[in-house]
PDB file of C-alpha atoms in Angstrom:
ATOM      1  CA  UNK T   1    -161.369-115.335 -63.636  1.00 33.00           C
ATOM      2  CA  UNK T   2    -160.900-118.347 -61.434  1.00 36.00           C
ATOM      3  CA  UNK T   3    -158.396-121.028 -60.556  1.00 30.00           C
ATOM      4  CA  UNK T   4    -155.212-119.310 -61.703  1.00 34.00           C
ATOM      5  CA  UNK T   5    -153.864-115.862 -62.378  1.00 40.00           C
ATOM      6  CA  UNK T   6    -153.884-116.377 -66.131  1.00 44.00           C
ATOM      7  CA  UNK T   7    -154.232-113.427 -68.467  1.00 49.00           C
ATOM      8  CA  UNK T   8    -157.681-112.307 -69.527  1.00 55.00           C
ATOM      9  CA  UNK T   9    -156.731-113.183 -73.097  1.00 50.00           C
ATOM     10  CA  UNK T  10    -156.196-116.814 -72.101  1.00 48.00           C
ATOM     11  CA  UNK T  11    -159.538-117.000 -70.336  1.00 46.00           C
ATOM     12  CA  UNK T  12    -161.310-115.477 -73.335  1.00 51.00           C
ATOM     13  CA  UNK T  13    -161.321-118.974 -74.817  1.00 44.00           C
ATOM     14  CA  UNK T  14    -163.536-120.087 -71.934  1.00 40.00           C
ATOM     15  CA  UNK T  15    -165.823-117.104 -72.337  1.00 45.00           C
ATOM     16  CA  UNK T  16    -166.203-117.765 -76.050  1.00 41.00           C
ATOM     17  CA  UNK T  17    -168.180-120.916 -75.279  1.00 36.00           C
ATOM     18  CA  UNK T  18    -170.560-119.173 -72.872  1.00 35.00           C
ATOM     19  CA  UNK T  19    -174.072-118.510 -74.119  1.00 32.00           C
ATOM     20  CA  UNK T  20    -175.830-115.299 -73.024  1.00 31.00           C
ATOM     21  CA  UNK T  21    -177.419-115.990 -69.645  1.00 31.00           C
ATOM     22  CA  UNK T  22    -176.970-115.007 -66.027  1.00 35.00           C
ATOM     23  CA  UNK T  23    -173.538-114.326 -64.569  1.00 41.00           C
ATOM     24  CA  UNK T  24    -171.879-115.112 -61.228  1.00 62.00           C
ATOM     25  CA  UNK T  25    -172.932-118.554 -59.937  1.00 61.00           C
ATOM     26  CA  UNK T  26    -176.433-119.690 -60.798  1.00 60.00           C
ATOM     27  CA  UNK T  27    -177.324-120.531 -57.191  1.00 76.00           C
ATOM     28  CA  UNK T  28    -178.464-117.779 -54.791  1.00 86.00           C
ATOM     29  CA  UNK T  29    -177.756-115.126 -57.436  1.00 87.00           C
ATOM     30  CA  UNK T  30    -179.964-112.360 -58.810  1.00 92.00           C
ATOM     31  CA  UNK T  31    -179.682-109.728 -61.560  1.00 93.00           C
ATOM     32  CA  UNK T  32    -178.136-106.448 -60.393  1.00 96.00           C
ATOM     33  CA  UNK T  33    -179.580-103.631 -62.529  1.00 97.00           C
ATOM     34  CA  UNK T  34    -179.283-101.277 -59.539  1.00 98.00           C
ATOM     35  CA  UNK T  35    -175.505-101.725 -59.341  1.00 98.00           C
ATOM     36  CA  UNK T  36    -174.914 -99.216 -62.102  1.00 98.00           C
ATOM     37  CA  UNK T  37    -171.370 -98.500 -60.894  1.00 98.00           C
ATOM     38  CA  UNK T  38    -170.351-102.077 -61.755  1.00 98.00           C
ATOM     39  CA  UNK T  39    -169.171-102.574 -65.315  1.00 98.00           C
ATOM     40  CA  UNK T  40    -167.619-104.954 -67.800  1.00 98.00           C
ATOM     41  CA  UNK T  41    -164.147-104.631 -69.296  1.00 98.00           C
ATOM     42  CA  UNK T  42    -164.332-105.056 -73.069  1.00 97.00           C
ATOM     43  CA  UNK T  43    -161.248-105.588 -75.232  1.00 97.00           C
ATOM     44  CA  UNK T  44    -160.354-105.745 -78.908  1.00 97.00           C
ATOM     45  CA  UNK T  45    -157.212-107.666 -79.811  1.00 96.00           C
ATOM     46  CA  UNK T  46    -155.408-109.656 -82.496  1.00 95.00           C
ATOM     47  CA  UNK T  47    -156.581-113.167 -81.705  1.00 91.00           C
ATOM     48  CA  UNK T  48    -154.844-115.048 -84.537  1.00 91.00           C
ATOM     49  CA  UNK T  49    -151.678-113.072 -85.411  1.00 90.00           C
ATOM     50  CA  UNK T  50    -153.129-112.500 -88.874  1.00 91.00           C
ATOM     51  CA  UNK T  51    -153.345-108.813 -89.833  1.00 88.00           C
ATOM     52  CA  UNK T  52    -155.736-109.682 -92.663  1.00 88.00           C
ATOM     53  CA  UNK T  53    -158.490-110.790 -90.280  1.00 91.00           C
ATOM     54  CA  UNK T  54    -160.497-108.500 -87.973  1.00 89.00           C
ATOM     55  CA  UNK T  55    -159.494-108.279 -84.336  1.00 93.00           C
ATOM     56  CA  UNK T  56    -161.605-110.131 -81.836  1.00 95.00           C
ATOM     57  CA  UNK T  57    -163.921-108.139 -79.546  1.00 96.00           C
ATOM     58  CA  UNK T  58    -165.342-109.504 -76.287  1.00 95.00           C
ATOM     59  CA  UNK T  59    -166.009-108.719 -72.652  1.00 95.00           C
ATOM     60  CA  UNK T  60    -163.194-110.198 -70.562  1.00 95.00           C
ATOM     61  CA  UNK T  61    -163.452-109.040 -66.933  1.00 96.00           C
ATOM     62  CA  UNK T  62    -165.498-107.015 -64.483  1.00 97.00           C
ATOM     63  CA  UNK T  63    -164.817-103.884 -62.450  1.00 98.00           C
ATOM     64  CA  UNK T  64    -166.239-100.854 -60.671  1.00 98.00           C
ATOM     65  CA  UNK T  65    -166.338 -97.094 -61.166  1.00 98.00           C
ATOM     66  CA  UNK T  66    -164.571 -95.521 -58.181  1.00 98.00           C
ATOM     67  CA  UNK T  67    -165.073 -91.985 -59.466  1.00 98.00           C
ATOM     68  CA  UNK T  68    -166.424 -90.337 -62.608  1.00 98.00           C
ATOM     69  CA  UNK T  69    -163.525 -91.396 -64.826  1.00 98.00           C
ATOM     70  CA  UNK T  70    -161.774 -94.298 -63.077  1.00 98.00           C
ATOM     71  CA  UNK T  71    -162.742 -97.954 -63.485  1.00 98.00           C
ATOM     72  CA  UNK T  72    -161.086-100.310 -61.003  1.00 98.00           C
ATOM     73  CA  UNK T  73    -160.259-103.857 -62.112  1.00 98.00           C
ATOM     74  CA  UNK T  74    -157.479-106.474 -61.825  1.00 97.00           C
ATOM     75  CA  UNK T  75    -154.000-106.248 -63.330  1.00 97.00           C
ATOM     76  CA  UNK T  76    -154.258-109.743 -64.798  1.00 97.00           C
ATOM     77  CA  UNK T  77    -157.184-108.370 -66.825  1.00 97.00           C
ATOM     78  CA  UNK T  78    -155.012-105.685 -68.439  1.00 97.00           C
ATOM     79  CA  UNK T  79    -151.698-107.559 -68.773  1.00 96.00           C
ATOM     80  CA  UNK T  80    -150.140-110.048 -71.219  1.00 95.00           C
ATOM     81  CA  UNK T  81    -152.202-109.050 -74.251  1.00 96.00           C
ATOM     82  CA  UNK T  82    -150.984-108.943 -77.857  1.00 95.00           C
ATOM     83  CA  UNK T  83    -149.660-105.625 -79.108  1.00 94.00           C
ATOM     84  CA  UNK T  84    -152.390-103.233 -80.137  1.00 95.00           C
ATOM     85  CA  UNK T  85    -154.995-104.321 -77.589  1.00 97.00           C
ATOM     86  CA  UNK T  86    -157.619-101.662 -76.838  1.00 97.00           C
ATOM     87  CA  UNK T  87    -159.711-101.493 -73.674  1.00 98.00           C
ATOM     88  CA  UNK T  88    -163.267-100.261 -73.232  1.00 98.00           C
ATOM     89  CA  UNK T  89    -165.681-100.119 -70.297  1.00 98.00           C
ATOM     90  CA  UNK T  90    -169.423-100.743 -70.430  1.00 98.00           C
ATOM     91  CA  UNK T  91    -171.903-100.122 -67.616  1.00 98.00           C
ATOM     92  CA  UNK T  92    -174.742-101.825 -69.498  1.00 98.00           C
ATOM     93  CA  UNK T  93    -176.719-104.440 -67.600  1.00 97.00           C
ATOM     94  CA  UNK T  94    -176.484-106.938 -70.495  1.00 97.00           C
ATOM     95  CA  UNK T  95    -173.190-106.454 -72.312  1.00 97.00           C
ATOM     96  CA  UNK T  96    -173.318-109.771 -74.153  1.00 95.00           C
ATOM     97  CA  UNK T  97    -176.584-108.979 -75.932  1.00 95.00           C
ATOM     98  CA  UNK T  98    -175.234-105.557 -76.860  1.00 97.00           C
ATOM     99  CA  UNK T  99    -172.098-107.072 -78.357  1.00 96.00           C
ATOM    100  CA  UNK T 100    -174.134-109.631 -80.279  1.00 95.00           C
ATOM    101  CA  UNK T 101    -176.381-106.939 -81.747  1.00 97.00           C
ATOM    102  CA  UNK T 102    -173.545-104.573 -82.643  1.00 97.00           C
ATOM    103  CA  UNK T 103    -171.562-107.413 -84.258  1.00 96.00           C
ATOM    104  CA  UNK T 104    -174.439-107.854 -86.693  1.00 97.00           C
ATOM    105  CA  UNK T 105    -174.663-104.108 -87.255  1.00 97.00           C
ATOM    106  CA  UNK T 106    -170.914-103.600 -87.784  1.00 97.00           C
ATOM    107  CA  UNK T 107    -169.566-106.863 -89.249  1.00 95.00           C
ATOM    108  CA  UNK T 108    -165.792-106.922 -89.516  1.00 94.00           C
ATOM    109  CA  UNK T 109    -165.359-103.685 -87.529  1.00 96.00           C
ATOM    110  CA  UNK T 110    -164.413-104.631 -83.946  1.00 96.00           C
ATOM    111  CA  UNK T 111    -163.782-101.036 -82.873  1.00 97.00           C
ATOM    112  CA  UNK T 112    -167.299-100.037 -83.944  1.00 98.00           C
ATOM    113  CA  UNK T 113    -168.729-103.065 -82.140  1.00 98.00           C
ATOM    114  CA  UNK T 114    -166.908-102.097 -78.949  1.00 98.00           C
ATOM    115  CA  UNK T 115    -167.900 -98.424 -79.219  1.00 98.00           C
ATOM    116  CA  UNK T 116    -171.547 -99.410 -79.581  1.00 98.00           C
ATOM    117  CA  UNK T 117    -171.598-100.798 -76.043  1.00 98.00           C
ATOM    118  CA  UNK T 118    -168.630 -99.199 -74.277  1.00 98.00           C
ATOM    119  CA  UNK T 119    -166.313 -96.208 -73.877  1.00 98.00           C
ATOM    120  CA  UNK T 120    -162.618 -96.562 -74.679  1.00 98.00           C
ATOM    121  CA  UNK T 121    -160.043 -95.851 -71.986  1.00 98.00           C
ATOM    122  CA  UNK T 122    -156.387 -96.214 -71.051  1.00 98.00           C
ATOM    123  CA  UNK T 123    -155.212 -99.035 -68.795  1.00 98.00           C
ATOM    124  CA  UNK T 124    -152.781 -98.541 -65.912  1.00 98.00           C
ATOM    125  CA  UNK T 125    -151.627-101.673 -64.076  1.00 98.00           C
ATOM    126  CA  UNK T 126    -149.703-101.785 -60.823  1.00 98.00           C
ATOM    127  CA  UNK T 127    -146.056-101.800 -62.006  1.00 98.00           C
ATOM    128  CA  UNK T 128    -145.242-104.327 -59.267  1.00 98.00           C
ATOM    129  CA  UNK T 129    -147.640-106.912 -60.744  1.00 98.00           C
ATOM    130  CA  UNK T 130    -147.428-109.953 -60.646  1.00 96.00           C
ATOM    131  CA  UNK T 131    -145.732-109.633 -57.271  1.00 96.00           C
ATOM    132  CA  UNK T 132    -145.769-112.781 -55.151  1.00 95.00           C
ATOM    133  CA  UNK T 133    -148.136-114.829 -53.017  1.00 89.00           C
ATOM    134  CA  UNK T 134    -147.856-112.357 -50.150  1.00 93.00           C
ATOM    135  CA  UNK T 135    -148.871-109.428 -52.359  1.00 97.00           C
ATOM    136  CA  UNK T 136    -149.736-110.044 -55.996  1.00 97.00           C
ATOM    137  CA  UNK T 137    -150.233-106.324 -56.737  1.00 98.00           C
ATOM    138  CA  UNK T 138    -153.089-107.564 -58.941  1.00 98.00           C
ATOM    139  CA  UNK T 139    -154.799-104.218 -59.352  1.00 98.00           C
ATOM    140  CA  UNK T 140    -155.368-101.908 -62.315  1.00 98.00           C
ATOM    141  CA  UNK T 141    -157.522 -99.013 -63.442  1.00 98.00           C
ATOM    142  CA  UNK T 142    -158.933 -97.870 -66.756  1.00 98.00           C
ATOM    143  CA  UNK T 143    -158.927 -94.090 -67.094  1.00 98.00           C
ATOM    144  CA  UNK T 144    -161.973 -92.971 -69.075  1.00 98.00           C
ATOM    145  CA  UNK T 145    -163.234 -89.706 -70.609  1.00 98.00           C
ATOM    146  CA  UNK T 146    -165.714 -88.639 -67.926  1.00 98.00           C
ATOM    147  CA  UNK T 147    -167.976 -86.700 -70.285  1.00 98.00           C
ATOM    148  CA  UNK T 148    -168.437 -89.681 -72.578  1.00 98.00           C
ATOM    149  CA  UNK T 149    -169.224 -91.956 -69.637  1.00 98.00           C
ATOM    150  CA  UNK T 150    -171.727 -89.465 -68.181  1.00 98.00           C
ATOM    151  CA  UNK T 151    -173.415 -89.082 -71.564  1.00 98.00           C
ATOM    152  CA  UNK T 152    -174.200 -92.807 -71.669  1.00 98.00           C
ATOM    153  CA  UNK T 153    -174.826 -93.921 -68.092  1.00 98.00           C
ATOM    154  CA  UNK T 154    -176.059 -92.582 -64.774  1.00 98.00           C
ATOM    155  CA  UNK T 155    -174.269 -94.011 -61.737  1.00 98.00           C
ATOM    156  CA  UNK T 156    -172.923 -93.157 -58.309  1.00 98.00           C
ATOM    157  CA  UNK T 157    -169.243 -94.073 -57.857  1.00 98.00           C
ATOM    158  CA  UNK T 158    -168.587 -96.679 -55.216  1.00 98.00           C
ATOM    159  CA  UNK T 159    -167.300 -95.998 -51.709  1.00 98.00           C
ATOM    160  CA  UNK T 160    -163.739 -97.214 -51.150  1.00 98.00           C
ATOM    161  CA  UNK T 161    -162.563 -98.402 -47.716  1.00 98.00           C
ATOM    162  CA  UNK T 162    -160.492 -96.417 -45.274  1.00 98.00           C
ATOM    163  CA  UNK T 163    -156.966 -97.576 -44.483  1.00 98.00           C
ATOM    164  CA  UNK T 164    -157.005-100.896 -42.625  1.00 98.00           C
ATOM    165  CA  UNK T 165    -160.791-100.933 -42.357  1.00 98.00           C
ATOM    166  CA  UNK T 166    -161.080-104.728 -42.519  1.00 98.00           C
ATOM    167  CA  UNK T 167    -158.422-105.165 -39.830  1.00 98.00           C
ATOM    168  CA  UNK T 168    -160.326-102.794 -37.578  1.00 97.00           C
ATOM    169  CA  UNK T 169    -163.471-104.922 -37.805  1.00 97.00           C
ATOM    170  CA  UNK T 170    -161.709-107.930 -36.307  1.00 95.00           C
ATOM    171  CA  UNK T 171    -162.841-111.560 -36.660  1.00 94.00           C
ATOM    172  CA  UNK T 172    -166.200-111.115 -34.924  1.00 96.00           C
ATOM    173  CA  UNK T 173    -167.011-108.008 -36.915  1.00 97.00           C
ATOM    174  CA  UNK T 174    -166.051-109.640 -40.205  1.00 98.00           C
ATOM    175  CA  UNK T 175    -168.138-112.725 -39.457  1.00 97.00           C
ATOM    176  CA  UNK T 176    -171.214-110.559 -38.928  1.00 97.00           C
ATOM    177  CA  UNK T 177    -170.603-108.284 -41.934  1.00 98.00           C
ATOM    178  CA  UNK T 178    -172.804-108.816 -45.018  1.00 97.00           C
ATOM    179  CA  UNK T 179    -170.753-109.276 -48.211  1.00 98.00           C
ATOM    180  CA  UNK T 180    -171.998-109.231 -51.810  1.00 97.00           C
ATOM    181  CA  UNK T 181    -170.033-110.102 -54.944  1.00 96.00           C
ATOM    182  CA  UNK T 182    -171.022-108.711 -58.341  1.00 96.00           C
ATOM    183  CA  UNK T 183    -169.842-109.110 -61.908  1.00 95.00           C
ATOM    184  CA  UNK T 184    -170.466-110.340 -65.432  1.00 94.00           C
ATOM    185  CA  UNK T 185    -168.780-113.739 -65.205  1.00 86.00           C
ATOM    186  CA  UNK T 186    -169.900-117.229 -66.077  1.00 70.00           C
ATOM    187  CA  UNK T 187    -171.724-119.730 -63.909  1.00 60.00           C
ATOM    188  CA  UNK T 188    -170.212-122.572 -61.913  1.00 51.00           C
ATOM    189  CA  UNK T 189    -168.972-125.696 -63.707  1.00 45.00           C
ATOM    190  CA  UNK T 190    -171.512-127.945 -65.413  1.00 49.00           C
ATOM    191  CA  UNK T 191    -170.573-131.536 -66.204  1.00 56.00           C
ATOM    192  CA  UNK T 192    -171.322-132.751 -69.705  1.00 58.00           C
ATOM    193  CA  UNK T 193    -169.927-134.631 -72.694  1.00 69.00           C
ATOM    194  CA  UNK T 194    -166.272-133.734 -73.042  1.00 63.00           C
ATOM    195  CA  UNK T 195    -165.914-132.434 -69.490  1.00 56.00           C
ATOM    196  CA  UNK T 196    -166.893-129.325 -67.595  1.00 48.00           C
ATOM    197  CA  UNK T 197    -168.184-126.111 -69.138  1.00 46.00           C
ATOM    198  CA  UNK T 198    -169.073-122.733 -67.645  1.00 47.00           C
ATOM    199  CA  UNK T 199    -172.299-121.410 -69.197  1.00 50.00           C
ATOM    200  CA  UNK T 200    -173.632-117.886 -69.086  1.00 59.00           C
ATOM    201  CA  UNK T 201    -171.848-114.599 -68.656  1.00 78.00           C
ATOM    202  CA  UNK T 202    -172.008-111.058 -69.938  1.00 91.00           C
ATOM    203  CA  UNK T 203    -174.893-109.971 -67.686  1.00 94.00           C
ATOM    204  CA  UNK T 204    -174.458-108.073 -64.403  1.00 96.00           C
ATOM    205  CA  UNK T 205    -175.461-110.267 -61.455  1.00 94.00           C
ATOM    206  CA  UNK T 206    -174.865-110.235 -57.692  1.00 95.00           C
ATOM    207  CA  UNK T 207    -174.771-112.878 -54.975  1.00 94.00           C
ATOM    208  CA  UNK T 208    -174.238-112.991 -51.209  1.00 96.00           C
ATOM    209  CA  UNK T 209    -170.973-114.388 -49.858  1.00 97.00           C
ATOM    210  CA  UNK T 210    -169.701-114.739 -46.299  1.00 97.00           C
ATOM    211  CA  UNK T 211    -166.389-114.023 -44.620  1.00 98.00           C
ATOM    212  CA  UNK T 212    -163.895-116.875 -44.495  1.00 97.00           C
ATOM    213  CA  UNK T 213    -160.361-115.595 -43.818  1.00 97.00           C
ATOM    214  CA  UNK T 214    -158.227-112.445 -43.839  1.00 98.00           C
ATOM    215  CA  UNK T 215    -154.508-111.835 -44.236  1.00 96.00           C
ATOM    216  CA  UNK T 216    -152.385-108.812 -45.116  1.00 97.00           C
ATOM    217  CA  UNK T 217    -153.518-108.499 -48.743  1.00 98.00           C
ATOM    218  CA  UNK T 218    -156.255-111.088 -49.301  1.00 97.00           C
ATOM    219  CA  UNK T 219    -159.765-111.659 -48.008  1.00 97.00           C
ATOM    220  CA  UNK T 220    -161.300-115.053 -48.726  1.00 97.00           C
ATOM    221  CA  UNK T 221    -165.073-115.222 -49.075  1.00 97.00           C
ATOM    222  CA  UNK T 222    -167.152-118.399 -48.884  1.00 94.00           C
ATOM    223  CA  UNK T 223    -169.365-119.295 -51.861  1.00 92.00           C
ATOM    224  CA  UNK T 224    -171.000-122.409 -50.367  1.00 89.00           C
ATOM    225  CA  UNK T 225    -174.614-122.876 -51.463  1.00 86.00           C
ATOM    226  CA  UNK T 226    -175.953-124.558 -48.276  1.00 88.00           C
ATOM    227  CA  UNK T 227    -175.107-121.393 -46.329  1.00 90.00           C
ATOM    228  CA  UNK T 228    -177.140-119.297 -48.764  1.00 91.00           C
ATOM    229  CA  UNK T 229    -174.091-118.007 -50.615  1.00 90.00           C
ATOM    230  CA  UNK T 230    -173.509-117.531 -54.306  1.00 84.00           C
ATOM    231  CA  UNK T 231    -170.126-116.636 -55.731  1.00 85.00           C
ATOM    232  CA  UNK T 232    -167.851-115.507 -58.538  1.00 86.00           C
ATOM    233  CA  UNK T 233    -166.568-117.366 -61.579  1.00 86.00           C
ATOM    234  CA  UNK T 234    -164.688-116.834 -64.865  1.00 83.00           C
ATOM    235  CA  UNK T 235    -165.006-113.245 -66.087  1.00 88.00           C
ATOM    236  CA  UNK T 236    -165.753-111.841 -62.630  1.00 93.00           C
ATOM    237  CA  UNK T 237    -162.082-110.968 -62.129  1.00 94.00           C
ATOM    238  CA  UNK T 238    -161.575-107.364 -61.124  1.00 97.00           C
ATOM    239  CA  UNK T 239    -165.198-107.134 -60.051  1.00 97.00           C
ATOM    240  CA  UNK T 240    -166.365-105.826 -56.698  1.00 98.00           C
ATOM    241  CA  UNK T 241    -166.871-107.470 -53.358  1.00 98.00           C
ATOM    242  CA  UNK T 242    -168.994-105.108 -51.303  1.00 98.00           C
ATOM    243  CA  UNK T 243    -169.260-105.129 -47.520  1.00 98.00           C
ATOM    244  CA  UNK T 244    -171.919-103.232 -45.618  1.00 98.00           C
ATOM    245  CA  UNK T 245    -169.984-101.513 -42.828  1.00 98.00           C
ATOM    246  CA  UNK T 246    -171.769 -99.136 -40.499  1.00 96.00           C
ATOM    247  CA  UNK T 247    -174.683 -99.044 -42.910  1.00 97.00           C
ATOM    248  CA  UNK T 248    -172.491 -98.049 -45.880  1.00 98.00           C
ATOM    249  CA  UNK T 249    -171.922-100.280 -48.896  1.00 98.00           C
ATOM    250  CA  UNK T 250    -168.144-100.290 -49.304  1.00 98.00           C
ATOM    251  CA  UNK T 251    -166.010-101.825 -52.043  1.00 98.00           C
ATOM    252  CA  UNK T 252    -163.496-103.683 -49.870  1.00 98.00           C
ATOM    253  CA  UNK T 253    -161.882-106.070 -52.367  1.00 98.00           C
ATOM    254  CA  UNK T 254    -161.755-107.220 -55.984  1.00 98.00           C
ATOM    255  CA  UNK T 255    -162.238-110.755 -57.270  1.00 96.00           C
ATOM    256  CA  UNK T 256    -158.959-112.384 -58.351  1.00 96.00           C
ATOM    257  CA  UNK T 257    -159.051-116.184 -58.184  1.00 90.00           C
ATOM    258  CA  UNK T 258    -160.573-119.220 -56.468  1.00 75.00           C
ATOM    259  CA  UNK T 259    -161.381-122.882 -57.015  1.00 77.00           C
ATOM    260  CA  UNK T 260    -161.641-124.003 -60.649  1.00 69.00           C
ATOM    261  CA  UNK T 261    -165.287-125.226 -60.568  1.00 66.00           C
ATOM    262  CA  UNK T 262    -166.416-121.980 -58.841  1.00 77.00           C
ATOM    263  CA  UNK T 263    -168.159-123.648 -55.910  1.00 68.00           C
ATOM    264  CA  UNK T 264    -166.149-122.916 -52.771  1.00 82.00           C
ATOM    265  CA  UNK T 265    -164.039-119.779 -52.285  1.00 91.00           C
ATOM    266  CA  UNK T 266    -163.614-116.347 -53.835  1.00 94.00           C
ATOM    267  CA  UNK T 267    -160.047-115.136 -53.230  1.00 95.00           C
ATOM    268  CA  UNK T 268    -160.130-111.345 -53.369  1.00 97.00           C
ATOM    269  CA  UNK T 269    -157.567-108.550 -53.259  1.00 98.00           C
ATOM    270  CA  UNK T 270    -157.997-106.097 -50.394  1.00 98.00           C
ATOM    271  CA  UNK T 271    -158.339-102.397 -51.190  1.00 98.00           C
ATOM    272  CA  UNK T 272    -157.652-101.069 -47.679  1.00 98.00           C
ATOM    273  CA  UNK T 273    -153.967-102.063 -47.629  1.00 98.00           C
ATOM    274  CA  UNK T 274    -150.958 -99.757 -48.028  1.00 98.00           C
ATOM    275  CA  UNK T 275    -150.012-101.282 -51.392  1.00 98.00           C
ATOM    276  CA  UNK T 276    -153.507-100.990 -52.885  1.00 98.00           C
ATOM    277  CA  UNK T 277    -153.917 -97.450 -51.601  1.00 98.00           C
ATOM    278  CA  UNK T 278    -150.469 -96.445 -52.884  1.00 98.00           C
ATOM    279  CA  UNK T 279    -151.428 -97.622 -56.351  1.00 98.00           C
ATOM    280  CA  UNK T 280    -154.870 -95.984 -56.303  1.00 98.00           C
ATOM    281  CA  UNK T 281    -153.835 -92.614 -54.859  1.00 98.00           C
ATOM    282  CA  UNK T 282    -152.708 -91.024 -58.167  1.00 98.00           C
ATOM    283  CA  UNK T 283    -155.996 -91.948 -59.846  1.00 98.00           C
ATOM    284  CA  UNK T 284    -158.754 -91.268 -57.319  1.00 98.00           C
ATOM    285  CA  UNK T 285    -159.402 -89.600 -53.967  1.00 98.00           C
ATOM    286  CA  UNK T 286    -159.107 -92.031 -51.058  1.00 98.00           C
ATOM    287  CA  UNK T 287    -161.101 -91.841 -47.816  1.00 97.00           C
TER     288      UNK T 287
END
């Protein structure tokens, strides 16, 4: 999700217009079938307040498995939904095609459509969300049945950062650190009749980004194409930003927001801070 901390339900209207194609920005991006720990958050919800019609089912955000049963994402992806929303996680490379196929197989049965591509879980958002500009507390997890996840996908959970790891690198260290963003989101804005659209989405893709700025809870990453960067866009919210530190790929932050056209900056929530670690500690072991 980009541009504002709107709910995932609000951004679903944008995603509904996206045709199956590549995710992340189209420039300097490549498919990421090897990033099997990165997944899509799928939801079913009452989209029209009419109990006589089937709930809508769609992928809405991205995220990462931090252990065998914990999927890390953003709190704005799990908040402000209609009553009765259900959350699922898929680690498929192409979630959109899977949803399209299962919708034809199970017409009018959104739960069956979701189960065909994903495993249902329970969402836990930071109770301090939405916080403020200094600390949005925009972090959440989906707790999943580990046996069901293991029966469907093979993956190695991601490495989380140690406390204050980005601070310890310092400006010079951060500038020389390779960063990669991954997710299932749409491409950058395309101008056309009626205004801008964001094509693509629903496929796991990665792109390089470079360090821009750091403060107490946020790390900003540059998505500028001339520097060889790609970047995140709508639907990448909650997804990982990896940094290679000391030869280890480490999930240092999650995508939260950025510029509306998805060309310039990925604003990401740090995972090495006291507030992020306090939230995560009950759900997963921290380094």
